[in-house]
Coordinates of C-alpha atoms and ligand atoms in Angstrom, one line a residue:
M1 CA 26.0 -9.8 32.3
S2 CA 22.9 -9.8 30.1
L3 CA 22.8 -8.5 26.6
I4 CA 19.6 -7.0 25.2
V5 CA 18.9 -5.8 21.7
Q6 CA 16.5 -2.9 21.8
K7 CA 14.7 -1.7 18.7
Y8 CA 13.0 1.7 18.7
G9 CA 10.3 2.2 16.0
G10 CA 9.6 5.4 14.0
T11 CA 7.2 7.0 16.5
S12 CA 9.6 6.4 19.4
V13 CA 12.2 8.5 17.5
G14 CA 9.5 10.7 15.8
D15 CA 11.0 14.1 16.9
L16 CA 14.1 15.4 18.7
E17 CA 12.4 15.4 22.1
R18 CA 11.5 11.7 21.6
I19 CA 15.0 10.9 20.6
Q20 CA 16.2 12.5 23.8
N21 CA 13.7 10.5 25.8
V22 CA 14.8 7.3 24.2
A23 CA 18.4 8.2 25.1
K24 CA 17.3 8.7 28.7
R25 CA 15.6 5.3 28.7
I26 CA 18.8 3.7 27.3
A27 CA 20.9 5.5 30.0
K28 CA 18.7 4.1 32.7
C29 CA 18.9 0.6 31.4
V30 CA 22.7 0.8 31.1
Q31 CA 22.9 1.8 34.8
T32 CA 21.5 -1.6 35.7
G33 CA 24.5 -3.2 34.2
T34 CA 22.9 -4.5 31.1
S35 CA 24.8 -4.5 27.8
L36 CA 22.7 -3.0 24.9
V37 CA 22.7 -2.9 21.2
I38 CA 20.2 -0.4 19.8
V39 CA 18.4 -0.7 16.5
V40 CA 16.4 2.2 15.2
S41 CA 13.9 2.9 12.4
A42 CA 13.6 6.1 10.4
M43 CA 11.7 8.9 12.1
T44 CA 7.9 8.5 11.6
G45 CA 6.7 9.2 8.1
E46 CA 10.2 9.5 6.8
T47 CA 10.2 6.3 4.7
D48 CA 6.8 7.3 3.2
H49 CA 8.1 10.8 2.5
L50 CA 11.2 9.4 0.6
T51 CA 8.9 7.1 -1.3
Q52 CA 6.6 9.9 -2.4
M53 CA 9.6 12.0 -3.6
A54 CA 10.7 9.1 -5.8
E55 CA 7.2 8.6 -7.2
K56 CA 7.1 12.3 -8.2
I57 CA 10.2 11.7 -10.4
T58 CA 9.2 8.4 -11.9
A59 CA 6.2 6.1 -11.9
K60 CA 8.5 3.1 -11.7
P61 CA 11.5 3.9 -9.6
N62 CA 14.6 1.7 -10.1
Q63 CA 14.7 -0.7 -7.2
R64 CA 18.4 -0.3 -6.5
E65 CA 18.1 3.5 -6.4
M66 CA 15.0 3.1 -4.2
D67 CA 16.9 1.1 -1.6
M68 CA 19.7 3.7 -1.7
L69 CA 17.1 6.4 -1.1
L70 CA 15.1 4.6 1.7
S71 CA 18.2 3.6 3.6
T72 CA 18.9 7.3 4.3
G73 CA 16.0 7.6 6.7
E74 CA 17.6 5.3 9.3
R75 CA 21.0 7.0 8.9
V76 CA 19.4 10.2 10.2
S77 CA 17.9 8.6 13.3
I78 CA 21.0 6.6 14.3
A79 CA 23.3 9.6 14.1
L80 CA 20.9 11.8 16.1
L81 CA 20.3 9.1 18.7
A82 CA 24.1 8.5 19.1
M83 CA 24.6 12.2 19.6
A84 CA 21.8 12.3 22.2
L85 CA 23.5 9.4 24.1
Q86 CA 26.9 11.1 23.9
E87 CA 25.2 14.2 25.3
L88 CA 24.2 12.2 28.4
G89 CA 27.9 11.2 28.8
L90 CA 27.5 7.7 27.4
S91 CA 29.9 6.2 24.9
A92 CA 27.8 5.4 21.7
Q93 CA 28.4 5.0 18.0
S94 CA 26.1 4.8 15.1
F95 CA 26.5 2.1 12.5
T96 CA 24.9 1.4 9.1
G97 CA 23.8 -2.1 8.1
R98 CA 27.0 -2.4 6.1
Q99 CA 29.2 -1.5 9.0
V100 CA 27.7 -4.2 11.2
G101 CA 28.1 -6.8 8.4
I102 CA 24.4 -7.4 7.5
L103 CA 24.7 -9.4 4.2
T104 CA 21.5 -10.0 2.3
D105 CA 20.4 -11.4 -1.0
S106 CA 19.9 -9.0 -3.9
T107 CA 16.1 -8.8 -3.9
H108 CA 15.8 -5.0 -3.6
A109 CA 13.0 -3.8 -1.4
Q110 CA 12.4 -7.3 0.0
A111 CA 15.9 -8.5 0.8
R112 CA 16.5 -11.4 3.1
I113 CA 19.4 -11.5 5.5
Q114 CA 21.8 -14.3 4.7
E115 CA 24.6 -13.7 7.1
I116 CA 25.8 -11.3 9.8
Q117 CA 29.4 -10.7 10.3
A118 CA 29.2 -9.4 13.8
D119 CA 32.8 -8.9 14.7
R120 CA 32.6 -5.1 14.6
L121 CA 29.6 -5.1 16.9
E122 CA 31.3 -7.5 19.3
K123 CA 34.4 -5.3 19.4
A124 CA 32.3 -2.2 20.1
L125 CA 30.5 -4.0 23.0
K126 CA 33.8 -5.2 24.4
E127 CA 35.0 -1.6 24.4
G128 CA 31.9 -0.5 26.3
I129 CA 30.4 1.4 23.4
I130 CA 26.6 1.3 22.8
P131 CA 26.2 0.5 19.1
V132 CA 23.2 2.3 17.5
V133 CA 22.4 0.4 14.4
A134 CA 20.3 1.4 11.3
G135 CA 17.4 -1.0 11.0
F136 CA 15.9 -2.2 7.7
Q137 CA 19.1 -2.2 5.7
G138 CA 21.9 -4.4 4.6
I139 CA 24.2 -4.9 1.6
N140 CA 24.3 -7.6 -1.1
R141 CA 27.5 -9.4 -2.3
Q142 CA 28.2 -6.5 -4.7
S143 CA 28.0 -4.0 -1.7
D144 CA 24.9 -2.4 -3.0
V145 CA 22.5 -1.2 -0.3
T146 CA 19.4 -3.4 0.1
T147 CA 16.3 -3.0 2.3
L148 CA 14.3 -5.7 4.1
G149 CA 10.7 -4.7 3.3
R150 CA 8.5 -2.3 5.2
G151 CA 8.7 -2.8 8.9
G152 CA 12.1 -4.5 8.4
S153 CA 13.9 -2.9 11.4
D154 CA 12.1 -5.6 13.6
T155 CA 13.9 -8.2 11.5
T156 CA 17.3 -6.4 11.9
A157 CA 16.8 -6.4 15.6
V158 CA 15.9 -10.1 15.9
A159 CA 18.7 -11.1 13.5
L160 CA 21.3 -9.1 15.5
A161 CA 20.0 -10.7 18.7
T162 CA 20.5 -14.1 17.1
A163 CA 24.0 -13.3 15.9
L164 CA 25.1 -11.9 19.2
K165 CA 23.3 -14.6 21.2
A166 CA 21.5 -11.9 23.1
D167 CA 19.2 -12.8 26.1
L168 CA 16.3 -10.8 24.8
C169 CA 15.1 -8.7 21.9
E170 CA 12.9 -5.7 23.0
I171 CA 10.8 -4.1 20.3
Y172 CA 9.7 -0.6 21.5
T173 CA 6.7 0.9 19.7
D174 CA 3.8 3.2 20.4
V175 CA 1.5 0.5 21.8
D176 CA 2.2 -1.3 25.0
G177 CA 2.1 -4.8 23.6
V178 CA 0.1 -7.2 21.5
Y179 CA -3.7 -7.0 22.3
T180 CA -6.4 -9.7 22.1
T181 CA -7.8 -7.5 19.3
D182 CA -7.7 -4.0 18.0
P183 CA -8.5 -1.8 21.0
N184 CA -9.9 0.8 18.5
I185 CA -12.7 -1.6 17.8
V186 CA -13.0 -3.3 21.2
P187 CA -12.1 -0.9 24.0
E188 CA -12.1 -3.9 26.5
A189 CA -9.3 -5.6 24.5
R190 CA -6.7 -6.9 26.8
R191 CA -2.9 -6.9 26.5
I192 CA -1.6 -10.4 26.1
H193 CA 1.3 -11.0 28.5
K194 CA 2.8 -14.0 26.8
I195 CA 2.2 -15.5 23.4
S196 CA 3.8 -18.3 21.4
Y197 CA 5.8 -17.7 18.2
E198 CA 3.3 -19.6 16.2
E199 CA 0.3 -17.5 17.4
M200 CA 2.3 -14.3 16.9
L201 CA 3.2 -15.4 13.4
E202 CA -0.5 -15.9 12.6
M203 CA -1.4 -12.6 14.2
A204 CA 1.4 -10.8 12.3
S205 CA 0.5 -12.2 8.9
L206 CA -3.2 -11.8 9.5
G207 CA -3.2 -8.2 10.1
A208 CA -1.9 -7.3 13.6
K209 CA 0.8 -4.8 12.4
V210 CA 2.9 -4.7 15.5
L211 CA 5.8 -6.9 14.2
Q212 CA 7.1 -7.7 10.8
T213 CA 6.2 -11.3 10.0
R214 CA 9.8 -12.1 9.0
S215 CA 11.1 -11.1 12.4
V216 CA 8.8 -13.6 14.1
E217 CA 9.8 -16.3 11.7
F218 CA 13.4 -15.5 12.5
A219 CA 12.8 -15.5 16.3
M220 CA 10.9 -18.8 16.1
K221 CA 13.7 -20.5 14.2
Y222 CA 16.5 -19.3 16.5
H223 CA 14.5 -19.3 19.8
V224 CA 15.0 -15.6 20.5
P225 CA 12.5 -14.2 23.0
I226 CA 10.9 -11.0 21.9
C227 CA 9.3 -8.5 24.2
V228 CA 7.0 -5.9 22.5
R229 CA 6.5 -2.9 24.7
S230 CA 5.9 0.8 24.6
S231 CA 8.7 3.4 24.7
F232 CA 6.2 5.8 26.3
N233 CA 5.5 3.9 29.6
D234 CA 7.0 1.2 31.8
L235 CA 4.4 -1.5 31.3
G236 CA 5.7 -5.1 30.9
G237 CA 4.6 -5.5 27.3
T238 CA 4.0 -8.8 25.6
L239 CA 6.6 -11.6 25.6
V240 CA 6.7 -13.7 22.4
T241 CA 8.3 -17.0 23.2
T242 CA 8.1 -20.8 23.0
E243 CA 4.7 -22.4 23.6
D244 CA 4.1 -23.7 27.1
S245 CA 1.2 -25.5 28.9
E246 CA -0.2 -22.2 30.3
M247 CA -0.8 -20.9 26.8
E248 CA -2.5 -24.1 25.7
Q249 CA -5.1 -23.7 28.4
E250 CA -6.5 -20.5 26.7
L251 CA -9.0 -21.5 24.1
V252 CA -8.4 -18.4 22.0
S253 CA -5.6 -15.9 22.2
G254 CA -6.6 -13.2 19.8
I255 CA -8.8 -12.0 17.0
T256 CA -7.4 -10.2 13.9
Y257 CA -9.0 -8.7 10.8
D258 CA -7.9 -7.7 7.4
K259 CA -10.1 -5.4 5.3
N260 CA -7.8 -5.4 2.3
Q261 CA -9.4 -8.4 0.8
A262 CA -11.2 -9.2 -2.4
K263 CA -12.8 -12.4 -3.7
V264 CA -12.5 -13.7 -7.3
T265 CA -15.0 -16.3 -8.5
L266 CA -14.6 -18.3 -11.7
V267 CA -18.0 -19.7 -12.7
G268 CA -18.3 -22.7 -14.9
V269 CA -14.7 -24.0 -14.7
P270 CA -14.1 -27.2 -16.7
D271 CA -13.5 -29.9 -14.1
R272 CA -10.3 -31.5 -15.5
P273 CA -6.7 -31.7 -14.7
G274 CA -4.5 -28.7 -15.4
I275 CA -7.1 -26.0 -15.2
A276 CA -6.4 -24.9 -11.7
A277 CA -2.7 -25.0 -12.4
M278 CA -3.1 -22.7 -15.4
I279 CA -5.2 -20.2 -13.4
F280 CA -2.8 -19.9 -10.4
E281 CA 0.3 -19.9 -12.6
A282 CA -1.0 -16.9 -14.4
I283 CA -1.8 -15.2 -11.1
A284 CA 1.5 -16.1 -9.5
K285 CA 3.5 -14.8 -12.5
E286 CA 2.1 -11.4 -11.8
N287 CA 3.1 -11.6 -8.1
V288 CA -0.4 -11.6 -6.8
N289 CA -0.6 -13.4 -3.5
V290 CA -3.5 -15.8 -3.2
D291 CA -4.8 -16.7 0.2
M292 CA -7.9 -18.9 0.6
I293 CA -9.0 -21.1 -2.3
I294 CA -12.3 -23.0 -2.5
Q295 CA -13.4 -25.3 -5.2
N296 CA -17.0 -26.7 -5.3
V297 CA -17.8 -30.3 -6.0
G298 CA -18.1 -30.6 -9.8
Q299 CA -21.4 -31.1 -11.6
A300 CA -21.8 -32.1 -15.2
G301 CA -18.1 -31.6 -15.8
L302 CA -18.1 -28.0 -14.5
T303 CA -17.3 -26.4 -11.2
D304 CA -16.9 -23.0 -9.5
L305 CA -13.7 -21.8 -8.0
S306 CA -13.3 -18.9 -5.6
F307 CA -10.2 -17.4 -4.1
T308 CA -9.2 -14.3 -2.1
I309 CA -6.4 -11.9 -2.9
P310 CA -5.4 -8.4 -1.5
N311 CA -7.9 -5.9 -2.7
T312 CA -5.1 -3.7 -4.0
D313 CA -4.4 -6.5 -6.6
A314 CA -8.1 -7.2 -7.4
R315 CA -8.5 -5.3 -10.6
R316 CA -5.2 -6.6 -12.0
A317 CA -6.1 -10.2 -11.2
K318 CA -9.4 -9.8 -12.9
E319 CA -7.7 -8.5 -16.0
I320 CA -5.3 -11.4 -16.1
L321 CA -8.1 -13.9 -15.8
M322 CA -10.3 -12.1 -18.4
A323 CA -7.5 -12.5 -20.9
L324 CA -7.5 -16.2 -20.2
I325 CA -11.2 -16.9 -20.1
E326 CA -11.5 -18.4 -23.6
K327 CA -8.4 -20.5 -23.3
L328 CA -9.6 -22.0 -20.1
G329 CA -13.2 -22.4 -21.2
V330 CA -14.5 -20.6 -18.1
A331 CA -17.9 -19.0 -18.4
E332 CA -17.5 -15.9 -16.1
V333 CA -15.1 -14.1 -13.8
A334 CA -16.8 -12.3 -10.9
L335 CA -15.0 -9.9 -8.5
T336 CA -16.3 -9.1 -5.0
E337 CA -14.6 -6.2 -3.4
H338 CA -15.3 -4.9 0.1
I339 CA -14.9 -8.2 1.9
S340 CA -12.8 -8.8 5.0
K341 CA -11.2 -11.7 6.8
V342 CA -11.7 -12.1 10.5
S343 CA -9.4 -14.7 12.1
I344 CA -9.5 -16.3 15.5
I345 CA -6.2 -17.6 16.8
G346 CA -5.1 -19.8 19.6
V347 CA -2.8 -22.8 20.3
G348 CA -5.6 -24.0 22.6
M349 CA -7.6 -25.1 19.5
R350 CA -5.2 -28.1 19.2
S351 CA -6.6 -29.6 22.3
H352 CA -10.1 -28.1 22.6
T353 CA -13.1 -28.9 20.4
G354 CA -16.1 -26.7 19.5
V355 CA -14.2 -23.5 18.6
A356 CA -15.4 -23.4 15.0
A357 CA -19.0 -24.2 16.1
K358 CA -18.9 -21.3 18.6
I359 CA -17.6 -18.9 16.0
F360 CA -20.3 -19.8 13.4
S361 CA -23.1 -19.6 15.9
S362 CA -21.9 -16.3 17.3
L363 CA -21.8 -14.8 13.8
A364 CA -25.1 -16.3 12.9
A365 CA -26.8 -14.8 15.9
E366 CA -25.8 -11.4 14.6
G367 CA -27.0 -12.2 11.1
I368 CA -23.5 -12.2 9.6
N369 CA -23.1 -14.4 6.6
I370 CA -19.9 -16.3 6.2
M371 CA -18.7 -16.4 2.6
M372 CA -15.6 -18.5 3.0
I373 CA -13.9 -20.4 5.8
S374 CA -10.3 -21.6 6.1
T375 CA -8.7 -23.3 9.1
S376 CA -5.3 -24.3 10.3
E377 CA -4.4 -26.2 13.5
I378 CA -4.4 -23.0 15.5
K379 CA -6.6 -20.6 13.5
V380 CA -10.1 -20.2 11.9
S381 CA -10.6 -17.5 9.3
C382 CA -13.9 -16.3 8.0
V383 CA -14.5 -14.1 5.0
I384 CA -17.5 -11.8 5.5
E385 CA -18.9 -8.6 4.1
S386 CA -16.6 -5.7 5.0
K387 CA -19.4 -3.6 6.7
Y388 CA -19.7 -6.3 9.3
T389 CA -16.1 -6.4 10.3
E390 CA -16.3 -4.4 13.5
L391 CA -19.5 -6.2 14.6
A392 CA -17.9 -9.6 14.0
V393 CA -14.8 -8.7 15.9
R394 CA -16.7 -7.4 18.8
T395 CA -19.1 -10.4 18.9
L396 CA -16.3 -12.9 18.8
H397 CA -14.2 -11.1 21.4
E398 CA -17.2 -11.2 23.7
A399 CA -18.2 -14.8 22.8
F400 CA -14.7 -16.1 23.8
E401 CA -14.6 -13.8 26.9
L402 CA -11.3 -12.3 25.9
G403 CA -11.8 -9.0 27.6
D404 CA -13.3 -10.1 30.8
K405 CA -10.3 -11.2 32.8
Q406 CA -8.7 -9.2 35.5
E407 CA -5.2 -7.9 34.5
P408 CA -2.8 -9.7 36.7
Q409 CA -0.7 -7.5 38.9
E410 CA 2.8 -7.3 37.4
E411 CA 6.2 -5.7 37.6
S412 CA 7.8 -4.2 34.6
I413 CA 9.9 -6.8 32.8
Ligands
LIG1 N1 11.6 2.7 8.1 C1 11.2 1.4 7.6 C2 9.6 1.5 7.4 O1 9.0 2.5 7.6 C3 11.5 0.2 8.4 C4 10.9 0.2 9.8 O2 10.4 1.2 10.3 O3 11.0 -0.9 10.3 O4 9.1 0.5 6.9
MG2 MG1 7.1 -1.5 12.6

């Protein structure tokens, strides 16, 4: 008999009617003879609401208390869903992260799962009970509640699927899969039927918000197939799995964008060993995440250095560097806000040439200036002015003919 871990996101359990609908969906699936473990998020907006309450009490909430607070959101939805399932005559029980043995490190708000002691879940499954597990939470070695970072229920689901050796992990959300790009920008965007872990990892970390990045890393490491699909219809969704030759034939799989970017440029940086180390150590100490870094060829002992960071950290990064300017001997620190990063992703790039050239010429034809470029084996990212984001995404989507293909006829997975 097959075992599936199904995760339902916040919108899927957003109100009581939706919780009842999810229960019906689960009942239908159980009828086919599949064993299920259910993971749920807090009801939509609940985690934000709890955060706002804490922020009204203190500007700097204690992280331990914050995790205690945020973990309550999922407690509400598991209990309600278990009741809805019982109401349909099914045997179901809700469980907190602690009750299903999810042990994490102690990094509150960003905890990492270290171990899952799954015996209680296994026992419940043997007894024919449908476990309904709170996503996003675990406990550390001191039994304090921890949370796994925003969107962490995805990671709970994949981790449980790994621990239980499930056949599949289904992530139910309010979109019917992963798209070639944001359909709000490009209405012709197409649902991707199958995508590799590596591409999904790039998509997740580059701004496609459908899966928490950690969950994809986890799935890739342990080879857990993930299916992303909607809880509001019966479409087949997107299967995230191991790369195959079919995927390599596609030149480009998807286009993502991230508008939360800023560029810092240090002008007149002394061109000698240790300067870059000092700059990036100072930035790292303040937990600012640096993305692209470009250093020019030095001239007359000086060079320019630019890097991108999340826009939300831009002012802080500038302050850190301004305080260092004299010590470094740097002439000037310039900050450019309102930039965005557009990225083109595809495992096909490994075996095809000319992708970068096509990107640059397509953007040039629209008069879009590229400020920075970075590449990996399966990705090209360009930094451009924010106001051109939509145009760039549309242009590239069209240039690589991502929307043109006919949807293959398919059955629900
Ligand atoms: N409720 C948490 C959040 O909103 C976890 C999740 O939904 O995955 O981030
Ligand atoms: Mg999510």
